[in-house]
XYZ file of C-alpha atoms in Angstrom:
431
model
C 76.168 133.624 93.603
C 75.605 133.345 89.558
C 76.830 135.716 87.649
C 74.655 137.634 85.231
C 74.383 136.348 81.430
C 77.349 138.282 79.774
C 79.710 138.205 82.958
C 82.612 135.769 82.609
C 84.073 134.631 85.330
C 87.050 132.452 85.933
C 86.449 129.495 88.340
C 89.880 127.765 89.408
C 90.306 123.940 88.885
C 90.676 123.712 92.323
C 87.809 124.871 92.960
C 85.513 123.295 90.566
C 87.210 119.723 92.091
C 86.218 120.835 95.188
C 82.613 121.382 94.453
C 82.711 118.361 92.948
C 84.053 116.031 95.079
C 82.208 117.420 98.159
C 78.779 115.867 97.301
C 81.167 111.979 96.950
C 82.834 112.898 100.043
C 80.752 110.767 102.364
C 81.821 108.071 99.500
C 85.166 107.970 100.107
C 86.794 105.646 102.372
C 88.606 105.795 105.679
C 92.134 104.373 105.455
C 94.002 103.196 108.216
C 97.187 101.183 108.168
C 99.989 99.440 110.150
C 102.876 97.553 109.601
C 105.284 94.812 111.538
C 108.605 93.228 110.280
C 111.264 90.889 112.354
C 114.274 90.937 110.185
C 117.265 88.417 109.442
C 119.359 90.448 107.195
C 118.151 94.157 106.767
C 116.715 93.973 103.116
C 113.205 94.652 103.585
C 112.038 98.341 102.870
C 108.287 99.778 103.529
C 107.497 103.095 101.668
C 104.215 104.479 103.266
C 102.620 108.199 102.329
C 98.949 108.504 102.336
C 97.006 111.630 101.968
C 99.027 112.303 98.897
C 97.292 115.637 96.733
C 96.777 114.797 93.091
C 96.219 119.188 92.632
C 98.328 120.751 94.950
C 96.476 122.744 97.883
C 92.722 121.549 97.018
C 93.123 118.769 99.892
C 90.647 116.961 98.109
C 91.960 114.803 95.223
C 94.248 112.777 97.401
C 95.236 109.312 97.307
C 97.565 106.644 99.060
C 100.368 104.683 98.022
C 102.017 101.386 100.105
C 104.860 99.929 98.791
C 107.061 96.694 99.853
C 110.765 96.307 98.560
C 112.298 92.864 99.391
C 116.060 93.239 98.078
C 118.477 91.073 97.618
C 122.271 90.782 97.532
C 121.964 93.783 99.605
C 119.941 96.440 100.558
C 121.054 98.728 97.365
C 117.786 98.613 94.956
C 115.414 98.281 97.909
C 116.598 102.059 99.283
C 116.980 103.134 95.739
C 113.705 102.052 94.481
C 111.853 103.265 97.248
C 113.310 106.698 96.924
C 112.961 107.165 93.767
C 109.596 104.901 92.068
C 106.888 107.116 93.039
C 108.338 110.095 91.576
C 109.400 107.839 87.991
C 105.512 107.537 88.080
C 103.764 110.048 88.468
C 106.307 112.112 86.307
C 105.263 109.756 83.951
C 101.335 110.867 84.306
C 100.031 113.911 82.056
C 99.153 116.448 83.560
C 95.330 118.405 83.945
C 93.790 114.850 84.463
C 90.459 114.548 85.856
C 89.919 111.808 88.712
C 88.558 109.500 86.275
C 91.227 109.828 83.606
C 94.526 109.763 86.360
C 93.009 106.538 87.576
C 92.875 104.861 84.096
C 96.513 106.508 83.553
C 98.350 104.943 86.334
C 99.170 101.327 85.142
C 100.933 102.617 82.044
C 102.572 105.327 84.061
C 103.622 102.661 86.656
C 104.923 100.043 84.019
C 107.133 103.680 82.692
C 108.043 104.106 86.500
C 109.351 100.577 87.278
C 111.123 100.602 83.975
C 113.196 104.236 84.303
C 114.025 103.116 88.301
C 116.072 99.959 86.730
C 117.553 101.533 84.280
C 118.423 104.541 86.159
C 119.302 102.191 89.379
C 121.621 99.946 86.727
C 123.540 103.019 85.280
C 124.823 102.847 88.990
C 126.784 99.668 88.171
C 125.799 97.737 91.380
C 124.327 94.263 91.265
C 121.868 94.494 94.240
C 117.905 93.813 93.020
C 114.952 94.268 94.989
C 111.040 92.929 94.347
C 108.196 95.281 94.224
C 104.709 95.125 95.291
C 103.427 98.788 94.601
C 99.769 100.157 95.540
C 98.081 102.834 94.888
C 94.622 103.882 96.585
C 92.713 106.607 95.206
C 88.945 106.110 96.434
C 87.594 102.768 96.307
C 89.903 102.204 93.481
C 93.151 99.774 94.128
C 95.685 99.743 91.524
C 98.506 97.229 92.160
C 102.039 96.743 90.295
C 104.626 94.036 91.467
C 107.444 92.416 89.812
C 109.007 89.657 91.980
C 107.235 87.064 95.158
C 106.435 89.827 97.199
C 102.154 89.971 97.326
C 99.496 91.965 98.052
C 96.321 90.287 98.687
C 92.495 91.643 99.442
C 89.926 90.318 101.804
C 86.479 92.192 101.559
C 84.089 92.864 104.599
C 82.231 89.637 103.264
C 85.094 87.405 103.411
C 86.000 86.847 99.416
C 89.679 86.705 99.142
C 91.012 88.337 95.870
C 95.398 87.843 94.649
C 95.784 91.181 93.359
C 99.803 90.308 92.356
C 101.612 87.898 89.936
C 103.946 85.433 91.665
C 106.916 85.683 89.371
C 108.775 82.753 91.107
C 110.548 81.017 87.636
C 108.882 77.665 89.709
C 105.481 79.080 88.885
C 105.095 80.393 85.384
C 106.043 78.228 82.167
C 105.769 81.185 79.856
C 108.242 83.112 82.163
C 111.277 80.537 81.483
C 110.358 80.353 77.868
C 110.690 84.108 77.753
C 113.977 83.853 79.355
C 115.670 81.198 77.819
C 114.444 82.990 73.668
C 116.292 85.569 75.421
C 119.843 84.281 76.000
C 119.126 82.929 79.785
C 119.599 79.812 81.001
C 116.751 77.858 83.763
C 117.961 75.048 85.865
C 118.193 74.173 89.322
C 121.788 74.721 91.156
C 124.030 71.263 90.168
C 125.570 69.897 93.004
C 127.763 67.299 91.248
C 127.285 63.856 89.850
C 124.054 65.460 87.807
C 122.191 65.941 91.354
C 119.832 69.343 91.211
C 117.996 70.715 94.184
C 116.346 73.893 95.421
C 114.126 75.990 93.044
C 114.643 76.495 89.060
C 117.018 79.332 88.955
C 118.062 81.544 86.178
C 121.738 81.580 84.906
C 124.353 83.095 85.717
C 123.652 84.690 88.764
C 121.361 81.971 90.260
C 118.153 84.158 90.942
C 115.269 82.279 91.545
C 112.578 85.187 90.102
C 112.511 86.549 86.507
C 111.205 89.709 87.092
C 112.670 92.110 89.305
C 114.118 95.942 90.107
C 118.415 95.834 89.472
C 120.326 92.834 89.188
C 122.176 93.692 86.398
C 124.780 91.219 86.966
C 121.781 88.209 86.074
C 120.593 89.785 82.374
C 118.611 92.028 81.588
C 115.927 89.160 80.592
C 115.300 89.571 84.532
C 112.883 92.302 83.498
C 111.094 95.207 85.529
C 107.943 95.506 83.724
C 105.111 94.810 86.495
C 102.295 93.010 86.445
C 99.827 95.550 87.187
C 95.509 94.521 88.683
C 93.531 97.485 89.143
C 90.288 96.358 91.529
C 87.189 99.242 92.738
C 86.383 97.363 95.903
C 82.541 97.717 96.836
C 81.527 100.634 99.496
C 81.512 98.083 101.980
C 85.577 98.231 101.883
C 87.916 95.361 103.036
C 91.534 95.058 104.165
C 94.836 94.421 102.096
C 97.466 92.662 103.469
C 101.311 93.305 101.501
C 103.915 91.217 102.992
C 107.540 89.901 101.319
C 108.132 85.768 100.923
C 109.244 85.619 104.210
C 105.005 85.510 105.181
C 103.734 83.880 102.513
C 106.493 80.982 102.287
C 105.555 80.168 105.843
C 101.158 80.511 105.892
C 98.456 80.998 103.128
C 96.768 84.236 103.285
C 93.675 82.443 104.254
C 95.332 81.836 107.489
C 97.014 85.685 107.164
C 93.688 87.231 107.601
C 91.970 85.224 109.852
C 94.719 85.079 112.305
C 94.124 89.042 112.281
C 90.200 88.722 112.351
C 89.163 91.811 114.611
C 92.487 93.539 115.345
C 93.270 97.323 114.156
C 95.854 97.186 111.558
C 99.245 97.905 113.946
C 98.413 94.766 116.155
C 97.116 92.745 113.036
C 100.295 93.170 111.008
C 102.361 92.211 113.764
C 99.948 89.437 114.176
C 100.900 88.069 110.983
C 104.561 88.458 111.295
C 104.756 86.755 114.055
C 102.292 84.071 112.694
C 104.633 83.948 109.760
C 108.242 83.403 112.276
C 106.470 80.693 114.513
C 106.340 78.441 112.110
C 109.409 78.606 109.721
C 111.522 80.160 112.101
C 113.509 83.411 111.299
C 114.889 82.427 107.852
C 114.482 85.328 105.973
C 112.975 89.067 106.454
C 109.679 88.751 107.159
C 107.504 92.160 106.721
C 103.973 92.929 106.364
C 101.647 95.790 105.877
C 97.903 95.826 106.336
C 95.348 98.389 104.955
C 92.044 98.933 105.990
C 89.632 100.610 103.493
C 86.785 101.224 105.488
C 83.507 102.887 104.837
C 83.424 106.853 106.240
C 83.200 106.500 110.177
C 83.137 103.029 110.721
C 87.092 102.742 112.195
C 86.294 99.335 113.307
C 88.374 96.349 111.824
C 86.420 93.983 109.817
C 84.708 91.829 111.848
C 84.504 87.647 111.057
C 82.363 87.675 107.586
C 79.054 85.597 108.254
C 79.916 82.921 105.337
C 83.370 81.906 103.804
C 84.212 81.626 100.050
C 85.785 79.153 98.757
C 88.337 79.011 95.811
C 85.980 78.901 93.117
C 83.664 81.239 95.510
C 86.653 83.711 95.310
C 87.703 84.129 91.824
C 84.064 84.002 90.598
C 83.627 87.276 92.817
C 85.577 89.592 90.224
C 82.979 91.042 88.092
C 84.983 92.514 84.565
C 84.389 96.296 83.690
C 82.763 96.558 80.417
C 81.230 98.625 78.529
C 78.834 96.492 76.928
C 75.034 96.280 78.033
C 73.007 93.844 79.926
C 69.889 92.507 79.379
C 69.959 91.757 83.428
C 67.575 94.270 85.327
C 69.822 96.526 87.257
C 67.777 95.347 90.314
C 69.738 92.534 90.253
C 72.991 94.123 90.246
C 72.808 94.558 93.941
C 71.827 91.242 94.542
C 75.354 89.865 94.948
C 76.446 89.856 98.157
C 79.754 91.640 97.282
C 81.323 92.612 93.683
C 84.727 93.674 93.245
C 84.932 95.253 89.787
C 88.093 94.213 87.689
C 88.608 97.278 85.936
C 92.568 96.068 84.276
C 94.495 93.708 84.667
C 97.532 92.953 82.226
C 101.490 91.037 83.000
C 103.301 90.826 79.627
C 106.990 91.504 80.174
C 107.322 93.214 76.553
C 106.807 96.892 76.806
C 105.916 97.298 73.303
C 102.364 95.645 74.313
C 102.549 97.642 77.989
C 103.173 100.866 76.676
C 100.519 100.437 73.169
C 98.502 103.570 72.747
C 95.081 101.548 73.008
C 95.280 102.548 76.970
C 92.193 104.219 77.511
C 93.500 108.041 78.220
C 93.737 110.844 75.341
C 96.912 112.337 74.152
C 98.829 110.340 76.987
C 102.023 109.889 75.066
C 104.027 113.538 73.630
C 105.057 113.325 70.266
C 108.642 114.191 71.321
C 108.991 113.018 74.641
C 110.731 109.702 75.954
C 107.185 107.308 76.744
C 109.601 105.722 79.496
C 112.286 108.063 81.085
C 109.943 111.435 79.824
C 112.966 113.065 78.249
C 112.758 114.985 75.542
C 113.289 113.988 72.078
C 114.648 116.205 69.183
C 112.303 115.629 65.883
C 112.874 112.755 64.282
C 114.909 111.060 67.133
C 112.164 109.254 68.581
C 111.964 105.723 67.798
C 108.516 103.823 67.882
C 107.911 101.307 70.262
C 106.759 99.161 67.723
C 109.939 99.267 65.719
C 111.664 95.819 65.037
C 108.095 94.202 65.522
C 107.067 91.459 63.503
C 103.716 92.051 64.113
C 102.212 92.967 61.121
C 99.282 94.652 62.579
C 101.585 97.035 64.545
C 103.852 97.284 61.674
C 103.751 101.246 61.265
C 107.141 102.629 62.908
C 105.776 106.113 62.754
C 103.011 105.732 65.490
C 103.527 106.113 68.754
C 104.247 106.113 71.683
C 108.301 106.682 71.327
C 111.156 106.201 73.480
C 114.597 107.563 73.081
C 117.886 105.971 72.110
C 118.620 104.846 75.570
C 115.537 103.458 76.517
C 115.365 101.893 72.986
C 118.719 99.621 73.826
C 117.297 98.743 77.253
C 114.088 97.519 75.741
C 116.030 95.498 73.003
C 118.213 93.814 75.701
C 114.980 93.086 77.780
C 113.561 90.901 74.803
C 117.051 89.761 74.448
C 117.937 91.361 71.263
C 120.952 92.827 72.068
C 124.104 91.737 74.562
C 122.659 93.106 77.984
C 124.289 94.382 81.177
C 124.392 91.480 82.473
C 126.576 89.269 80.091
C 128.817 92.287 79.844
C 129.298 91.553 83.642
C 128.954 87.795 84.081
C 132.368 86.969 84.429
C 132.943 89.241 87.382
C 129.816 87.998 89.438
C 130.364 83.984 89.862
């Protein structure tokens, strides 16, 4: 009942989110989920909470997160990071966000997270690392961060297959083993004698064959943890995501992933996979998957066998770009595409001064004096800018923001290879 003009009254924010999500509900998906994993030596963790509440008690604004942690050289950042990199990112969130706002918040909040679980995980001295492929469902929206070969991929009800993580294999990506190498590393492949190489290009010392990851402090700290992050809104029609570690995708494409899966519920699809996956390499490494339906409300069934395949140009054509320009296309025709997935971000530079740049789209994200990675407090005129050292003269003004504190500062120097890092501090103890 309205109040009469005059009366005030107070309406909590609970409440109002209520209201307003009720008319949407029918909008939001159904999410189901399983997950399979055969393992070889222990190192592959699953992290799994859905129904999470963005506002405490509404049981409205709620959202999902699936994580896969592949470690290596034990199982050390793998437990760590999945006990602790949820919490790094949403601490590093503001608070009183609307839906809209939180969603356009996350991947700079998730490249903080990954960043403060390294350098907190390192501070431990121990030279396990771990890859990350990190997702985050909140409606129809998909935001995904991963550092490492672990991947998350996307097939929609129509069949359009969609790579929502960066392989960072040091085989795959030029610009990766330029970055490392203008930062003190070394790329080769492992020298057997008589100038014979074999394997995969590996970065030295400590032989690891990725250049991004979570840990491995004993390789350099040029082995970064910033994420490449893809944020996707998936069409009401929904789809299903399949995250599995390099012991799936080393063995079958995810073409072959999903259709060996075509019809089964998640459980018996994700053990599907695995054992897909194990039949024909063999058990050579932990091999884990996890799959995700995102189905429209009440339709529980598994997504059937999509009436016309895409191919690879078919598939990457399918990404329609958020923007905020106008068309002079009638919106009729909007809906004539058999199925859009909107790209709404998408961004993988390793250098946090360009991750953590106050262009991201949410107001007053970053506290004058608070830490923009590890949220600790800064005392006035402690904070240094994250564009400080740049050579950028564009960016050249040291008294904008965001800021990060002293720590955080060194770890971001000896990232971008500036300073000595852990890991040459260490490298004669690891061979």
């Amino acid at each position: 009942m309205l109040s009469k003009s005059g009366d005030h009254q107070t309406v909590p924010l609970s409440v109002l989110l209520k209201r307003e999500l009720a008319n949407e509900k029918i909008e939001r998906p159904e999410i189901t989920h399983g997950q399979a994993s055969q393992s070889k030596k222990g190192e592959d963790l699953t992290f799994i909470k859905t129904e999470c509440q963005r506002v405490l008690g509404d049981g409205v604004t709620t959202y999902s997160v699936f994580a896969l942690f592949d470690g290596h050289n034990g199982s050390a950042a793998a437990i760590y990071s999945k006990e602790n990199l949820l919490n790094n990112v949403l601490n590093a969130i503001p608070q009183d966000l609307n839906s809209e706002e939180w969603v356009a918040a996350l991947p700079r909040a998730l490249v903080a997270g990954f960043v403060k679980t390294d350098k907190d995980f390192q501070e431990r001295a121990r030279t396990s690392g771990t890859t990350v492929t990190f997702v985050m469902i909140e409606g129809w929206v998909l935001t995904v961060a991963s550092v490492g070969d672990s991947r998350g991929v996307l097939e929609s009800a129509e069949g359009a297959i969609y790579y929502l993580s960066a392989d960072h294999r040091l085989e795959c990506s030029e610009e990766e083993r330029e970055r490392i190498t203008a930062s003190g590393g070394e790329v080769g492949r492992l020298n057997t004698g008589g100038g014979t190489e074999i394997g995969p290009l590996r970065c030295w010392p400590g032989g690891l064959c990725l250049s991004r990851s979570i840990g491995d402090m004993d390789v350099g700290e040029y082995i970064v943890p910033v994420p490449h992050v893809k944020q996707v809104k998936l069409s009401s029609t929904g789809g299903r995501l399949i995250v599995s570690s390099d012991g799936v995708w080393d063995a079958i494409s995810a073409e072959t992933a999903f259709e060996c899966c075509r019809g089964m519920p998640p459980d018996a699809a994700a053990s599907q996979i695995v054992k897909e996956a194990v039949q024909v390499k063999g058990l050579r490494d932990d091999t884990t998957c996890i799959v995700v339906d995102i189905l429209p409300p009440e339709k529980h069934d598994p997504p059937k066998v999509p009436p016309k395949k895409q191919g690879k140009r078919g598939i990457k054509s399918m990404f329609r770009k958020k923007s905020s320009e106008s068309t002079s296309l009638p919106e009729k025709e909007e809906h004539v595409e058999i199925d859009t997935v909107e790209e709404m971000f998408e961004e993988g530079s390793a250098f946090l001064s360009e991750r953590l740049d106050s262009k991201y789209p949410v107001c007053n994200m970053f506290k004058l004096f608070v830490c923009a990675v590890c949220q600790a407090e800064i005392k006035p005129g402690e904070g240094i800018s994250i564009h400080s050292g740049t050579t950028d003269l564009k960016k050249l003004r040291p008294w904008d923001g965001p800021f990060l504190c002293t720590s955080c500062q060194v770890k971001k120097d000896a990232m971008e290879g500036k300073r000595a890092s852990r890991g040459s501090r260490y490298s004669s103890g690891s061979d």
